[in-house]
Coordinates of C-alpha atoms in Angstrom, one line a residue:
X18 CA 93.9 197.4 72.3
X19 CA 93.9 201.1 71.6
X20 CA 97.6 201.3 71.0
X21 CA 97.6 198.4 68.7
X22 CA 95.1 200.2 66.5
X23 CA 97.2 203.5 67.1
X24 CA 100.1 201.6 65.8
X25 CA 98.2 200.3 62.7
X26 CA 96.9 203.6 61.9
X27 CA 100.7 205.1 62.2
X28 CA 101.7 202.2 59.8
X29 CA 99.3 203.4 57.2
X30 CA 100.0 206.7 57.3
X31 CA 104.0 206.4 57.2
X32 CA 103.8 203.7 54.4
X33 CA 101.3 205.8 52.6
X34 CA 103.6 208.7 52.9
X35 CA 106.6 206.9 51.7
X36 CA 104.9 205.5 48.8
X37 CA 103.6 208.6 47.6
X38 CA 106.9 210.2 47.8
X39 CA 108.4 207.2 45.5
X40 CA 105.6 208.1 42.8
X41 CA 106.5 211.8 43.1
X42 CA 110.1 211.2 42.8
X43 CA 109.6 209.1 39.8
X44 CA 107.4 211.2 38.1
X45 CA 110.0 214.3 38.9
X46 CA 112.7 211.9 36.9
X47 CA 110.5 211.6 34.1
X48 CA 110.1 215.2 33.7
X49 CA 113.6 216.3 34.0
X50 CA 115.4 213.6 32.0
X51 CA 114.9 211.7 28.6
X52 CA 112.4 208.8 29.5
X53 CA 113.1 205.3 28.9
X54 CA 111.2 202.3 29.0
X55 CA 112.6 201.4 32.5
X56 CA 111.2 204.9 33.9
X57 CA 107.8 204.1 32.9
X58 CA 107.7 200.8 34.0
X59 CA 109.0 201.8 37.3
X60 CA 106.4 204.6 37.5
X61 CA 103.6 202.3 36.6
X62 CA 104.7 199.8 38.9
X63 CA 105.2 202.6 41.9
X64 CA 101.6 204.1 41.0
X65 CA 100.2 200.3 41.4
X66 CA 101.9 199.9 44.7
X67 CA 100.5 203.0 46.2
X68 CA 97.0 202.2 44.7
X69 CA 96.7 198.8 46.3
X70 CA 98.3 200.0 49.6
X71 CA 95.4 202.4 49.7
X72 CA 93.0 199.7 48.7
X73 CA 94.1 197.2 51.4
X74 CA 94.6 199.9 54.0
X75 CA 91.2 201.1 53.4
X76 CA 89.7 197.8 53.9
X77 CA 91.8 197.4 57.0
X78 CA 90.4 200.7 58.3
X79 CA 86.7 199.5 57.8
X80 CA 87.3 196.1 59.4
X81 CA 88.6 198.1 62.5
X82 CA 85.3 200.3 62.1
X83 CA 86.7 203.5 62.1
X84 CA 88.0 206.2 59.8
X85 CA 91.4 207.7 60.5
X86 CA 94.5 207.3 58.5
X87 CA 94.7 206.1 55.1
X88 CA 91.4 207.3 54.1

């Protein structure tokens, strides 16, 4: 059982990092080039994906009864 929980924490940590990197890249794109509506929509969607993932992973960690990855 412990191994499965560790896999869940790894999944949460890795995906959170990936989603944060997506947001960082899109923010960087906006800083260094002409901004269009598509850029803004892509950034808004990436931020929403990250926030939703953080909320859901927080619920998962709570259900597991521990605090670790994805806090």
